[in-house]
XYZ file of C-alpha atoms in Angstrom:
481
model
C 0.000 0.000 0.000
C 1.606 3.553 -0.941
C 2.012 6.057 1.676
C -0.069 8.884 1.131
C 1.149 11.149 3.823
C 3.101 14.032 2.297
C 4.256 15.739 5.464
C 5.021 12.721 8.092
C 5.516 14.291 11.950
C 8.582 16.520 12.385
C 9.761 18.663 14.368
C 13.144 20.567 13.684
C 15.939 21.790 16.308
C 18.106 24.895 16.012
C 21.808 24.489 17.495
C 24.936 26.017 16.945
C 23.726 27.831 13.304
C 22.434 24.367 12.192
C 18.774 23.254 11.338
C 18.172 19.889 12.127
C 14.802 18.301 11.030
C 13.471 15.124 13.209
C 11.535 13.452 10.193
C 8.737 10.772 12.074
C 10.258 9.840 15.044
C 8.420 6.556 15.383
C 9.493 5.222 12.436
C 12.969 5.797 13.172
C 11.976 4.280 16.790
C 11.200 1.051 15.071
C 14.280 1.245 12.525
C 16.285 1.378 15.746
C 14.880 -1.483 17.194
C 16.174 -3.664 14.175
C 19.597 -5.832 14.440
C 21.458 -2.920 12.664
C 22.171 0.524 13.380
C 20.599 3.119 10.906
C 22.333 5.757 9.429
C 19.775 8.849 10.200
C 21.778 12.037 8.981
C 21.728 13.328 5.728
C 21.613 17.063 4.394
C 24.227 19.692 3.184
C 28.081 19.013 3.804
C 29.550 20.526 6.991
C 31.468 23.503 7.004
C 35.448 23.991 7.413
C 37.291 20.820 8.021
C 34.598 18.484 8.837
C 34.738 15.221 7.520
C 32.488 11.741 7.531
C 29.688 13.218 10.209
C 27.553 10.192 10.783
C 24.939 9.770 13.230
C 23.110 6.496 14.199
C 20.490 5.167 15.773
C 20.085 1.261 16.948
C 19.871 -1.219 20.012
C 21.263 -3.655 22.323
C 21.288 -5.274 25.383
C 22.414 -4.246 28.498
C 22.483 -5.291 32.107
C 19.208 -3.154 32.716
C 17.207 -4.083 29.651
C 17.425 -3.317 26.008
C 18.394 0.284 25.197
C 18.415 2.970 22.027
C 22.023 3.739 21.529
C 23.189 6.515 19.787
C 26.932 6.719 18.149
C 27.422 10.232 16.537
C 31.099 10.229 14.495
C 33.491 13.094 13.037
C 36.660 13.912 11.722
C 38.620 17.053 11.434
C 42.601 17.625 9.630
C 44.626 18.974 11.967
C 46.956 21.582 10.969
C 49.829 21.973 13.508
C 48.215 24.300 15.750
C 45.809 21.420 16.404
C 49.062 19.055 17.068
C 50.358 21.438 19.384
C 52.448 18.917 21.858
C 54.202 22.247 24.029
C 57.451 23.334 23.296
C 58.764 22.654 26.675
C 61.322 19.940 27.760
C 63.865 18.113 25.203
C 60.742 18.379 22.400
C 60.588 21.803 22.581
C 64.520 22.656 22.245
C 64.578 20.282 19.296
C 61.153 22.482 17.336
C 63.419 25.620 18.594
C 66.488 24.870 16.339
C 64.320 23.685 13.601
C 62.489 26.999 13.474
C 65.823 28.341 12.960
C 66.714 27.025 9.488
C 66.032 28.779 6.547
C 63.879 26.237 5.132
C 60.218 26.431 5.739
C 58.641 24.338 4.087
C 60.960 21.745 5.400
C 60.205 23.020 8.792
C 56.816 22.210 8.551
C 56.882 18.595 7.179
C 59.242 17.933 9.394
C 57.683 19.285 12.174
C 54.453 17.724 11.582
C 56.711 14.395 11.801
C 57.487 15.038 15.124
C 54.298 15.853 16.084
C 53.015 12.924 14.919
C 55.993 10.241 16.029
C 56.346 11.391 19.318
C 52.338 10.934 19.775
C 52.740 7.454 18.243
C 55.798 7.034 20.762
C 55.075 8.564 24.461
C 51.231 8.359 23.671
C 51.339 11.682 24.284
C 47.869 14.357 24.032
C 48.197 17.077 21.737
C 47.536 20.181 24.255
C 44.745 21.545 22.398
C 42.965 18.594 22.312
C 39.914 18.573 24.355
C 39.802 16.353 26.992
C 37.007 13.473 27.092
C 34.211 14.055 28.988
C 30.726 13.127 29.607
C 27.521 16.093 29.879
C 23.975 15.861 30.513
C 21.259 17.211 28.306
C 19.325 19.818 31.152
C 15.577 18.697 29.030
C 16.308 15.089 28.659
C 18.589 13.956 31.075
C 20.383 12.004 28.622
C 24.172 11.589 29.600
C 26.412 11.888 26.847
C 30.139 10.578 26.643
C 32.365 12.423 24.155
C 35.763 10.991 23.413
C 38.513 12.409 21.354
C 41.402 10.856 19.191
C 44.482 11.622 17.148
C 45.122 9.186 13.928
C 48.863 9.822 13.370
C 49.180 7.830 10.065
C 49.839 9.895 7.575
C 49.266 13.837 6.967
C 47.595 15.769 7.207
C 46.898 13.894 10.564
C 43.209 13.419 11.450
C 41.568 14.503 15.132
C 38.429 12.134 15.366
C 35.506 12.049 17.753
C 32.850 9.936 18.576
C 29.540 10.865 20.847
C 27.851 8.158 22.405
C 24.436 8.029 24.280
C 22.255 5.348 25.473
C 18.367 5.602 26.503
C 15.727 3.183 27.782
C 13.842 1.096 25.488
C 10.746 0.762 26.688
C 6.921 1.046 25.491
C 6.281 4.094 27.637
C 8.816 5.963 26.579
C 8.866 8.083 24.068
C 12.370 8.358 22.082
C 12.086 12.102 20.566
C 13.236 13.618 23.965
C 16.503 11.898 24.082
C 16.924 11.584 19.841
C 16.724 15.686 20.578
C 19.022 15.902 23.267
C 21.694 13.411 21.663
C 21.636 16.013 18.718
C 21.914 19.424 20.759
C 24.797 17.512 22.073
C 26.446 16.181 19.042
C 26.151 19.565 17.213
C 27.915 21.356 20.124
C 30.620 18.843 19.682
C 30.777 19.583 16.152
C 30.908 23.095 16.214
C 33.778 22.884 19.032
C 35.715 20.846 16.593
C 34.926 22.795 13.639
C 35.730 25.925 15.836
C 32.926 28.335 15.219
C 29.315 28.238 14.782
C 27.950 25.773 11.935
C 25.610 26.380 8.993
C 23.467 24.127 7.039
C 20.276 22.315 6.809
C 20.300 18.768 7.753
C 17.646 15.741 8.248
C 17.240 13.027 10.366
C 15.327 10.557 8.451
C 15.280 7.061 7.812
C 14.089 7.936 4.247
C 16.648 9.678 2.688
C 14.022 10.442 -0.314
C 12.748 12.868 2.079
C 16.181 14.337 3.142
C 17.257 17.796 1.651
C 20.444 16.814 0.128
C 18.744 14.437 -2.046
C 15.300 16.270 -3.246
C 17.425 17.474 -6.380
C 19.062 14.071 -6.891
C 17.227 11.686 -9.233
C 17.573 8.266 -6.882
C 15.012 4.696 -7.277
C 13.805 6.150 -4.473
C 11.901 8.616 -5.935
C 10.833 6.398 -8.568
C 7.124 5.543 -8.284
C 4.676 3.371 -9.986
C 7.381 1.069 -11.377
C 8.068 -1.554 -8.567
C 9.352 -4.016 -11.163
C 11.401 -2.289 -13.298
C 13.077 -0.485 -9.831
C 13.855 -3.914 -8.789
C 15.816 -5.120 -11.828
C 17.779 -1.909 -11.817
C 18.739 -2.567 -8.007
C 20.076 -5.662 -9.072
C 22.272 -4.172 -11.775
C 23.357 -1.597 -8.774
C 24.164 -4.176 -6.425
C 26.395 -5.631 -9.218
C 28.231 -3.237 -9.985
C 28.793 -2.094 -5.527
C 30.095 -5.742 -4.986
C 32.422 -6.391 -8.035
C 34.573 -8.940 -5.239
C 31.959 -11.353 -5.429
C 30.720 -11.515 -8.931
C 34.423 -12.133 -9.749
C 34.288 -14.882 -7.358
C 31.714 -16.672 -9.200
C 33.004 -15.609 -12.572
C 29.563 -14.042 -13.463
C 29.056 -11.303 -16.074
C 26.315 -8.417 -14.851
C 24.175 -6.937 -17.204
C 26.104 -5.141 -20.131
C 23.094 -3.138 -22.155
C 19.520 -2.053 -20.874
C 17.344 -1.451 -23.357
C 14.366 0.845 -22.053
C 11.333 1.062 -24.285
C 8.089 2.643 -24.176
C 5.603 5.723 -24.597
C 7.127 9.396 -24.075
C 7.573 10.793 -20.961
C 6.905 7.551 -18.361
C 10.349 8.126 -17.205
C 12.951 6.080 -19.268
C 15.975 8.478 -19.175
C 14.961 9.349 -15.404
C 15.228 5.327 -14.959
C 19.057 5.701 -16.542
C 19.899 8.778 -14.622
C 18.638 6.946 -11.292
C 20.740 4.162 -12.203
C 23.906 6.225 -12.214
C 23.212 7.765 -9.104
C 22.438 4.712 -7.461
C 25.754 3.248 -8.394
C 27.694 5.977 -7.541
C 28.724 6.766 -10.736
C 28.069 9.484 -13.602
C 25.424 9.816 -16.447
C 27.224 10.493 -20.355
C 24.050 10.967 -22.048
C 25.021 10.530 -26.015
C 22.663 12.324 -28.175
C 21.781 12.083 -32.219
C 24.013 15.299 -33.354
C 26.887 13.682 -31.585
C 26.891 10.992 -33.413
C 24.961 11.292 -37.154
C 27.196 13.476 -39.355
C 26.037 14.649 -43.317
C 30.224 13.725 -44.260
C 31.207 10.711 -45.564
C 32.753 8.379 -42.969
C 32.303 11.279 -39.923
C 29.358 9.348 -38.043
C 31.434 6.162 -38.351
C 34.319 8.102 -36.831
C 31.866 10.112 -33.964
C 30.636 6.206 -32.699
C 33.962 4.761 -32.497
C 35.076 7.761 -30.280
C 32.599 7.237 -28.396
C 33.453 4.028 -27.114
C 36.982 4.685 -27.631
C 36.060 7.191 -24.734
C 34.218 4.653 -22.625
C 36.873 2.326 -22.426
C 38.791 4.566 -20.323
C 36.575 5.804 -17.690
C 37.643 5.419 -14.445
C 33.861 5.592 -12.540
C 31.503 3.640 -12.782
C 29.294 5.187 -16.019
C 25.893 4.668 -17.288
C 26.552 5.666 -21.569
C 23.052 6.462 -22.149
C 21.763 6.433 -25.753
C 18.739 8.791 -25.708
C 15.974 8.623 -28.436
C 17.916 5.410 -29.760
C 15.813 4.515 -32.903
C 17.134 7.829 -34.175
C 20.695 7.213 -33.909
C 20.535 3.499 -34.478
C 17.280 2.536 -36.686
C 16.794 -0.719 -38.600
C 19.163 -1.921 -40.831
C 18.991 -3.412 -43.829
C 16.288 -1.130 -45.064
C 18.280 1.392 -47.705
C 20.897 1.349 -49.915
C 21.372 4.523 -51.122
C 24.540 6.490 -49.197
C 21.766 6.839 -46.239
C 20.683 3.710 -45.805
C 24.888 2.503 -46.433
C 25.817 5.057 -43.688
C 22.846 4.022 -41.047
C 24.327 0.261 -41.741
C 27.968 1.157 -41.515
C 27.048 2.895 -38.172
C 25.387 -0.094 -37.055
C 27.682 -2.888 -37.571
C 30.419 -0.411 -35.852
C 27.866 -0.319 -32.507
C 27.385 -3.990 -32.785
C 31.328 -4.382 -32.840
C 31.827 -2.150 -29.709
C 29.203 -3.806 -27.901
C 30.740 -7.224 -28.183
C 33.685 -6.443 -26.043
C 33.103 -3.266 -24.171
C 32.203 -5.084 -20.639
C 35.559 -6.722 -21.175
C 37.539 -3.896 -22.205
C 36.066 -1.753 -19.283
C 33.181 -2.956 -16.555
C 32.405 0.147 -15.041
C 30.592 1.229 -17.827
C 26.885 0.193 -18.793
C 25.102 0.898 -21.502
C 21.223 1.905 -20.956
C 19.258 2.679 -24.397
C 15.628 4.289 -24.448
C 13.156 4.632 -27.804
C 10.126 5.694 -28.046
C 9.865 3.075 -31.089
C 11.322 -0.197 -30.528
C 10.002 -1.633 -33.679
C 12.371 0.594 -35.304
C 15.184 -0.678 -34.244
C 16.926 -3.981 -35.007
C 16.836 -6.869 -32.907
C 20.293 -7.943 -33.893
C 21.470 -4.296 -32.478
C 19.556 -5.370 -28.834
C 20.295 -9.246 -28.701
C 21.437 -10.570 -25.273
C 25.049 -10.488 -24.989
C 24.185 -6.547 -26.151
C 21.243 -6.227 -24.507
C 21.009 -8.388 -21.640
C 17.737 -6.440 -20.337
C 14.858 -5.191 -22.233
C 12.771 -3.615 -19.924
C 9.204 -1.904 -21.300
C 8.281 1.285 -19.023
C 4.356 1.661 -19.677
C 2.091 4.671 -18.568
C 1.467 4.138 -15.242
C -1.990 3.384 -13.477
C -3.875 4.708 -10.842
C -1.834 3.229 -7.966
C 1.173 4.222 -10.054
C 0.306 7.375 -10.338
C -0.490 8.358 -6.586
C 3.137 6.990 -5.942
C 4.422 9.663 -8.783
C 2.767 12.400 -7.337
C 3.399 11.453 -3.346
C 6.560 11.298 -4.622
C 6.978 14.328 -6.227
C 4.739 16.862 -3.708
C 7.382 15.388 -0.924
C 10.369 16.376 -2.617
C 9.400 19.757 -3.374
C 7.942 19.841 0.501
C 11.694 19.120 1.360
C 13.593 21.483 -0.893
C 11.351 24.344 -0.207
C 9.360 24.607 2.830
C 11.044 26.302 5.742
C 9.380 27.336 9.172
C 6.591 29.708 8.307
C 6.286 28.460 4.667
C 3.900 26.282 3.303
C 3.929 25.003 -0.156
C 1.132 22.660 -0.290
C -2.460 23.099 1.456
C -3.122 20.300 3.966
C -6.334 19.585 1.260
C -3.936 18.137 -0.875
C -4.662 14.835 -1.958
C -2.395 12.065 -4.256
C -4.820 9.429 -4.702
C -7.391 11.623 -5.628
C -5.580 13.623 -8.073
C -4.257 10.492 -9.285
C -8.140 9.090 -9.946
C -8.686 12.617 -11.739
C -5.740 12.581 -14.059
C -6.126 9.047 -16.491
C -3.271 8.732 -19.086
C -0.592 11.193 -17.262
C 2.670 10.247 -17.194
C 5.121 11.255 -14.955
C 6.261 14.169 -17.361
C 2.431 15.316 -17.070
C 2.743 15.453 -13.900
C 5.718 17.134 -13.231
C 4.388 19.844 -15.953
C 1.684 20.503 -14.195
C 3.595 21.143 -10.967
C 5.704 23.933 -12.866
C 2.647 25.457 -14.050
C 0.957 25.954 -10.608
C 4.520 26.804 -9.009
C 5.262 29.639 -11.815
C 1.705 30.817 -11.028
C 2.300 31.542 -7.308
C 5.745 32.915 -8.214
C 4.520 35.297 -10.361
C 1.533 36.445 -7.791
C 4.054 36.929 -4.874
C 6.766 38.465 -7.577
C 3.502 41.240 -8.358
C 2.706 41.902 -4.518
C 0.381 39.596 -3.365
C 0.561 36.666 -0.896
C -0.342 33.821 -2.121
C -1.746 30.743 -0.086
C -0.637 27.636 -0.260
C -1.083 25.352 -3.525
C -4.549 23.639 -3.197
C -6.108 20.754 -3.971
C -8.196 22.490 -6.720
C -5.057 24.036 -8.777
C -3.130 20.969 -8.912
C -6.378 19.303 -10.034
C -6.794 22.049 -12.765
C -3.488 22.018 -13.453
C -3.311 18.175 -14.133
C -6.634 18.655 -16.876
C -4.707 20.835 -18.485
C -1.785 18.351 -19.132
C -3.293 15.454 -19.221
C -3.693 13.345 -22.411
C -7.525 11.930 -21.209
């Protein structure tokens, strides 16, 4: 059953120049409960040195019961005034006559050295460091233990810390007090090590769909209405994110993905999704890059194309948009066209053959409009390993899309004391009242009704929230029934 709810409970917490948004705590209650930890924090990237901020949530078992414990993690490069180790006693004569040469840069490296070796050697504190400690959160009571480190290895040297918490699990009690204080408290910690106030909006969530950092970032989690076709493309992910064990087994993943199906249900969204989801980039090839009115240029254009591919170094989805009018059947002409469309052809075929050999962390996703235009010799297995048809969707489908949709926009642009969306606003219903829409119809008629309040605030007025009525009339106006 699709959740309907565009705006689950929430509550956000202001500390240290950061925003943090609570996104339903009861569902992150539960995710805690699991046998993993979550990972609840997403949003913008920290400020300054700040590196790998984590925060999670999850359970065990302790001499008084089961508890929620919470592990918040950072890291920050040191610079040397962060390695300060004194520059007293036998250490400090030796930094005195180095300071002395006439060789700074020298100075430094080697200084950092030092730093570094006698902390490996006497176990020595840097004396900036702040010392461990534990606090108390005055609302919650929740005790807090923060504990600092130096990692020597290497430069620049890292200072890490790691905040740990632990509250009762229990039926009666309700885990937002203490998932508020343990973030008050981490944030302090961060802005001590980051050494002035922070900045930034961040979510805790255990539905990153809904987090800010990823409302603008096309993910199969914001794919709706195609359960089946999300699933096969997880699979191709999870391929290409554990590359140990498919070379254990000496098995091949997926080399070509051919996406077919009527205009605007999503098909290079699908691709783009992909590449996000396996960390990797999108090279979206298009018909003027290849198709060339010279004699032997669009041969040329395709075979530096792959000549290209071969030598990426991320993992790449090479998407051929529109493919029936780069590739379209063979066989068919032959005039110069029809010898040129052929040549082109046999050229792709050729590249195809080898190209998961010559480099697998590229995949090759086509989409048409028209697959009956293009060859099935072109998109055999071995090319084409998946053929995938992406239809219009349904009713169901379509709620998804536009749940989907209305709560990404609700997370990129509502703030405190902005509303975007009327609390009228209803998916399934607007889903029931739009047959035929795709998910570009959709999206369409989102832009229409956003320009529209745009322009009434740009000419003076204040307008309400979108309602339930404009997105309906916006949605007749777009769609194709």
């Amino acid at each position: 059953m699709t959740d309907d709810r565009l705006r689950p409970p929430s509550e956000t917490v202001e500390c240290r120049g950061a925003s943090v948004r609570i996104v339903d705590p009861d569902r992150i209650l539960l995710a805690a409960a699991g046998p993993e930890p979550v990972e609840l924090l997403h949003g913008a990237p920290f400020p300054g040195q700040l590196r790998a901020v984590t925060l999670t949530a999850g359970s065990r078992l302790s001499t008084n019961g089961p508890v929620y414990r919470f592990v918040g993690t950072a890291r920050r490069a040191a610079g040397l005034d962060a390695l300060r180790i004194g520059l007293t006693g036998p250490v400090g004569v030796m930094l005195a006559r180095q300071m002395a040469t006439k060789d700074p840069l020298g100075f430094a490296a080697r200084t950092a050295s030092l730093a570094g070796e006698t902390i490996r050697r006497l176990g020595e504190r840097p004396a900036d460091l702040p010392a461990d400690r534990t606090v108390v959160d005055a609302v919650s009571g929740l005790s807090v233990r923060v504990a600092y480190a130096v990692e020597p290895a290497g430069l620049p040297q890292q200072v890490s810390v790691t905040v740990t918490a632990e509250a009762p699990r229990r039926a009666d009690t309700a885990l937002t007090p203490y998932l508020r204080g343990f973030v008050v408290s981490f944030f302090e910690v961060l802005a001590e090590l980051a050494g002035g106030e922070l900045s930034g909006r961040y979510t805790l969530t255990t539905d990153p769909e809904i987090s800010d950092e990823r409302a603008n970032r096309t993910t199969l989690d914001q794919v709706g209405g195609l359960d089946h076709i999300v699933s096969q493309l997880r699979e191709v992910a999870v391929s290409f994110n554990h590359p140990e064990a498919m070379a254990r087994w000496g098995a091949r993943r997926p080399q070509g993905i051919l996406l077919y199906g009527p205009p605007g249900t999503g098909k290079t969204m699908l691709a783009t999704a992909l590449a996000n989801e396996i960390g990797g980039e999108l090279r979206e090839i298009r018909t003027p890059e290849i198709l060339d009115r010279w004699l032997g240029a669009s041969e040329r254009n395709i075979k530096k194309i792959f000549t290209e591919a071969r030598r990426y170094t991320t993992p790449t989805v090479l998407l051929f948009d529109e493919f029936d009018s780069i590739i379209s059947y063979t066989g068919g002409g032959q005039d110069a066209a029809g010898q040129a469309i052929n040549s082109v052809a046999g050229i792709f075929k050729q590249e195809m053959n080898t190209l998961i050999e010559a480099n697998p962390q590229v995949i090759v996703v086509a989409t048409t409009n028209f697959p009956d235009r293009v060859d099935a010799s072109l998109t055999r297995s071995g090319r084409f390993d998946i053929k995938l048809s992406v239809p219009r969707p349904d009713t169901d489908g379509r709620a998804e899309i536009i749940a989907k949709m209305l709560r990404a926009l609700i997370a990129a642009h509502e703030t405190p004391g902005f509303r975007m969306f009327g609390d009228d606003v209803d998916a399934r219903e607007l889903a029931a009242a739009s047959p035929g829409a795709t998910g570009a119809d959709i999206r369409e008629a989102l832009r229409r009704v956003q320009l529209q309040k745009a322009m009434q605030e740009a000419r003076g007025y204040a307008p309400e929230p979108i309602s339930q009525s404009e997105l309906l009339q916006a949605l007749m106006t777009v769609s194709p029934a």
